[in-house]
C-alpha cells in the first residue's frame, strides 16, 4: 500500500520517539528518565495539535468543592477564559472547568499502568462540576507494551468494572490504539457503558491516529473530516478487534491467563480458542 506523505512524516516522528526512549534508558535515575520521556511526547503533541487550547505539564486539577486530582503528566486547558488557580515550581493547579483532556504517560504499559489510568479517569469524572454535563477526558500514551493482547484484555476488564468513568483512548507507540466505539463503528470520546472497547491495529501509524483523534476532540469535529483526508488510505486499511459483549460477562482470571505470553499471536486466534 502506498502511504501518504503525512504518514511518512509521522512515522519518522514515531521512530524518533522510540529512539529517544531507548536513549533515555541510559539515565539510571528512574524518575528522571520518566520525566524525560514524558516531556518528549508532550513536546510532540505541543507541536502537532491545534493551538485552540494550551498544553500544560504537571497539573493538579481542582473543583469548586476543593476536591483535587492526583498530578497529571499533561493537560490541555482553556487558559483564555479560565485562570490558573495556583503554581509552584514546575507544577500548576487548574480549575476542572478549564480542562479538556488530561494525559497519563507510561514507559511500558502493563496491568498496573492500565489500572492507574482508569483510576485517574474515575476520580476525575467524579469531580465534574455540578452545573455542566461533561467532564474532562483522559487519554493515555505508552512508549512500549510487552504484550498488547494482554494489555487490551486488561483495558476491557477495567472498562466492564468501571462503567461510566473510563479513559477515552490509549496509544501504544508503533503498535495500537485502545478506544471506545458505538454500535455504528464510530469512535466515541465521551465514555459510557453502552460502548464497546476496541483495539485498532494501527502499527507504526498509531501516533498519526492518536494525533488525529485528539485533534477531533479539540476541534469538536469542525475540521476532523478534512484532517482525515490527508491519510484516507490509512483509515480505510485499519483493522480492529473487539470482544463479543457476552464474553465481557465471563471475563475472569482464568480467561486472562489465556492471553499471557502470547503477544506474537493474533488476538483473534487466542479469542477463538476460548470460544471452541
C-alpha positions as a printed Julia matrix, in Angstrom:
276×3 Matrix{Float64}:
   0.0     0.0    0.0
   1.28    3.44  -0.92
   1.49    5.68   2.12
   0.85    9.39   2.17
   3.49   12.0    2.91
   1.67   12.72   6.17
   2.01    9.08   7.2
   5.7     9.06   6.32
   6.41   12.19   8.37
   4.54   10.86  11.4
   6.32    7.52  11.09
   9.64    9.36  11.22
   8.46   11.14  14.37
   7.43    7.78  15.84
  10.86    6.31  15.15
  12.5     9.36  16.7
  10.36    8.95  19.82
  11.25    5.27  20.0
  14.96    6.06  19.67
  14.69    8.78  22.32
  13.01    6.27  24.62
  15.9     3.86  24.14
  18.42    6.64  24.68
  16.82    7.7   27.96
  17.3     4.15  29.26
  20.91    5.15  29.99
  19.62    7.53  32.67
  19.82    5.41  35.81
  17.55    7.58  37.95
  14.06    6.28  37.14
  12.11    9.43  37.96
  14.49   11.46  35.78
  14.24    9.1   32.81
  10.46    9.02  33.25
  10.3    12.81  33.19
  12.45   12.93  30.05
  10.06   10.53  28.32
   7.01   12.49  29.43
   8.47   15.69  28.01
   9.4    14.05  24.7
   5.86   13.01  23.79
   4.35   16.19  25.24
   6.72   18.24  23.06
   5.5    16.32  20.01
   1.84   16.85  20.91
   2.5    20.53  21.61
   3.99   20.88  18.12
   1.27   18.95  16.27
  -2.08   19.56  17.96
  -4.32   22.54  17.15
  -3.49   25.54  19.33
  -7.08   26.03  20.46
  -6.05   25.01  23.99
  -2.78   25.21  25.91
  -0.76   22.14  26.87
   0.41   22.34  30.47
   2.64   19.88  32.32
   2.45   18.53  35.86
  -1.09   19.64  36.57
  -3.3    19.11  39.6
  -6.98   19.65  38.82
  -9.31   21.17  41.42
 -13.07   21.74  41.56
 -15.21   24.29  43.41
 -15.66   21.85  46.31
 -11.88   21.86  46.84
 -11.52   18.27  45.66
  -8.19   17.67  43.96
  -6.97   15.15  41.43
  -3.61   13.47  41.52
  -0.99   15.15  39.36
  -1.41   14.5   35.63
   1.63   14.4   33.34
  -0.01   16.77  30.89
  -3.32   18.59  30.48
  -4.94   20.52  27.64
  -6.57   23.55  29.23
  -8.51   26.64  28.22
  -6.38   29.38  29.78
  -8.04   32.09  27.7
 -11.32   32.02  29.61
 -10.15   30.42  32.86
  -7.33   31.37  35.24
  -4.76   29.09  36.76
  -5.55   28.69  40.44
  -2.0    28.29  41.63
   1.51   27.42  40.54
   4.67   26.42  42.36
   7.99   25.46  40.78
   7.05   23.19  37.85
   3.51   22.29  38.96
   0.27   24.19  38.34
  -3.28   23.88  39.66
  -6.11   24.29  37.13
  -9.9    24.52  37.64
 -11.69   21.46  36.29
 -13.92   23.59  34.04
 -10.83   24.64  32.07
  -9.63   21.1   31.38
 -10.47   19.27  28.14
  -8.04   16.33  28.13
  -5.71   15.0   30.83
  -2.77   12.77  29.86
  -1.11    9.86  31.62
   2.2     8.8   30.04
   3.79    5.4   30.63
   7.07    3.79  29.64
   5.95    0.16  29.28
   2.21   -0.4   29.54
   1.14   -3.2   31.89
  -1.83   -4.04  34.1
  -0.69   -1.73  36.9
  -0.44    1.19  34.48
  -3.85    0.47  32.97
  -5.43    0.19  36.42
  -3.91    3.56  37.34
  -5.16    5.27  34.17
  -8.68    4.01  34.85
  -8.48    5.07  38.5
  -7.43    8.58  37.47
 -10.28    8.77  34.93
 -12.78    7.61  37.56
 -11.55   10.06  40.19
 -11.57   12.94  37.71
 -15.03   12.05  36.42
 -16.45   12.16  39.93
 -15.06   15.68  40.34
 -17.08   17.1   37.44
 -18.8    20.44  38.1
 -22.45   20.26  39.13
 -23.56   22.79  36.52
 -22.13   21.01  33.46
 -22.81   17.61  31.95
 -19.35   16.96  30.51
 -16.22   16.12  32.43
 -12.57   16.17  31.3
 -11.47   13.28  29.12
  -8.45   11.14  29.97
  -6.02    9.77  27.39
  -3.01    7.52  27.86
   0.22    7.11  25.91
   2.86    4.41  26.26
   6.19    4.02  24.51
   6.24    0.24  24.88
   3.99   -2.69  25.68
   5.36   -6.19  26.14
   2.03   -7.87  25.4
  -0.55   -5.73  23.58
  -3.12   -8.55  23.6
  -2.96   -8.87  27.38
  -2.95   -5.1   27.84
  -6.1    -4.8   25.74
  -7.73   -7.56  27.8
  -6.93   -5.56  30.95
  -8.27   -2.4   29.29
 -11.56   -4.18  28.57
 -11.74   -5.72  32.04
 -11.34   -2.29  33.62
 -13.99   -0.86  31.3
 -16.5    -3.5   32.38
 -15.87   -2.81  36.06
 -15.63    0.99  35.91
 -18.83    1.67  33.95
 -19.23    5.4   33.33
 -15.78    6.81  34.07
 -13.17    5.46  31.67
 -10.27    6.83  29.63
 -11.23    7.75  26.08
  -8.2     6.22  24.41
  -4.72    4.83  24.97
  -1.97    4.92  22.33
   0.79    2.31  22.3
   3.54    3.75  20.1
   4.03    1.87  16.82
   1.52   -0.79  17.84
  -2.09    0.05  18.57
  -4.83    2.32  19.86
  -7.3     1.24  22.54
 -10.55    3.19  22.21
 -14.34    3.01  22.58
 -16.81    2.54  19.72
 -20.57    2.71  19.37
 -22.72    0.16  17.53
 -22.17    2.02  14.25
 -18.42    1.54  14.47
 -17.73    5.19  15.27
 -15.1     6.11  17.86
 -16.75    7.9   20.78
 -14.66   10.0   23.15
 -17.11   10.56  25.98
 -17.19    7.21  27.81
 -20.38    5.39  28.72
 -21.12    1.76  29.47
 -23.01    1.21  26.19
 -19.81    1.47  24.15
 -17.52   -1.34  23.01
 -13.8    -1.33  23.9
 -11.89   -1.7   20.63
  -8.31   -2.48  19.64
  -7.25   -0.65  16.47
  -4.2    -2.25  14.86
  -2.59    0.99  13.75
   1.0    -0.28  13.9
   3.56    2.36  13.01
   0.72    4.78  12.23
  -0.5     4.77  15.84
   0.95    8.23  16.53
  -0.77    9.67  13.46
  -4.1     8.16  14.53
  -3.59    9.41  18.1
  -2.97   12.96  16.87
  -5.99   12.78  14.57
  -8.29   11.57  17.35
  -7.05   14.19  19.81
  -7.48   16.87  17.14
 -11.05   15.69  16.56
 -11.77   16.2   20.25
 -10.25   19.68  20.28
 -11.92   20.8   17.07
 -15.24   19.21  18.03
 -15.43   17.66  14.55
 -15.47   21.0   12.72
 -12.39   20.07  10.71
 -11.98   16.38  11.55
 -13.14   15.23   8.11
 -10.6    17.49   6.43
  -7.8    16.16   8.64
  -8.74   12.6    7.77
  -8.42   13.35   4.05
  -4.65   13.61   4.47
  -4.42    9.88   5.26
  -7.56    8.42   3.74
  -5.87    5.18   2.69
  -4.67    4.63   6.24
  -8.15    4.96   7.7
  -9.6     2.67   5.03
  -7.0     0.0    5.76
  -7.14   -0.09   9.56
  -8.33   -3.32  11.12
  -9.8    -3.58  14.59
 -10.86   -6.16  17.15
 -13.37   -6.25  19.97
 -14.72   -8.96  22.24
 -18.33  -10.07  21.94
 -20.46   -8.42  24.62
 -21.43  -11.82  26.02
 -17.74  -12.56  26.58
 -17.4    -9.43  28.71
 -19.63  -11.05  31.32
 -17.36  -14.11  31.51
 -14.03  -12.36  31.98
 -12.05  -13.66  34.94
  -8.51  -14.57  35.95
  -8.77  -17.89  34.13
  -9.62  -16.28  30.79
  -6.94  -13.62  31.37
  -4.25  -16.3   31.62
  -5.03  -17.35  28.05
  -3.59  -14.03  26.86
  -0.35  -14.23  28.85
   2.85  -14.81  26.94
   1.18  -14.87  23.53
   1.94  -11.45  22.13
   3.14  -12.96  18.84
  -0.29  -14.5   18.22
  -3.12  -12.56  16.66
  -5.65  -11.69  19.33
  -8.42  -13.18  17.17
  -6.7   -16.58  17.28
  -6.44  -16.54  21.07
 -10.06  -15.48  21.33
 -11.18  -18.34  19.09
  -9.63  -20.9   21.45
 -11.82  -19.54  24.24
 -14.96  -19.99  22.19
 -14.25  -23.51  20.94
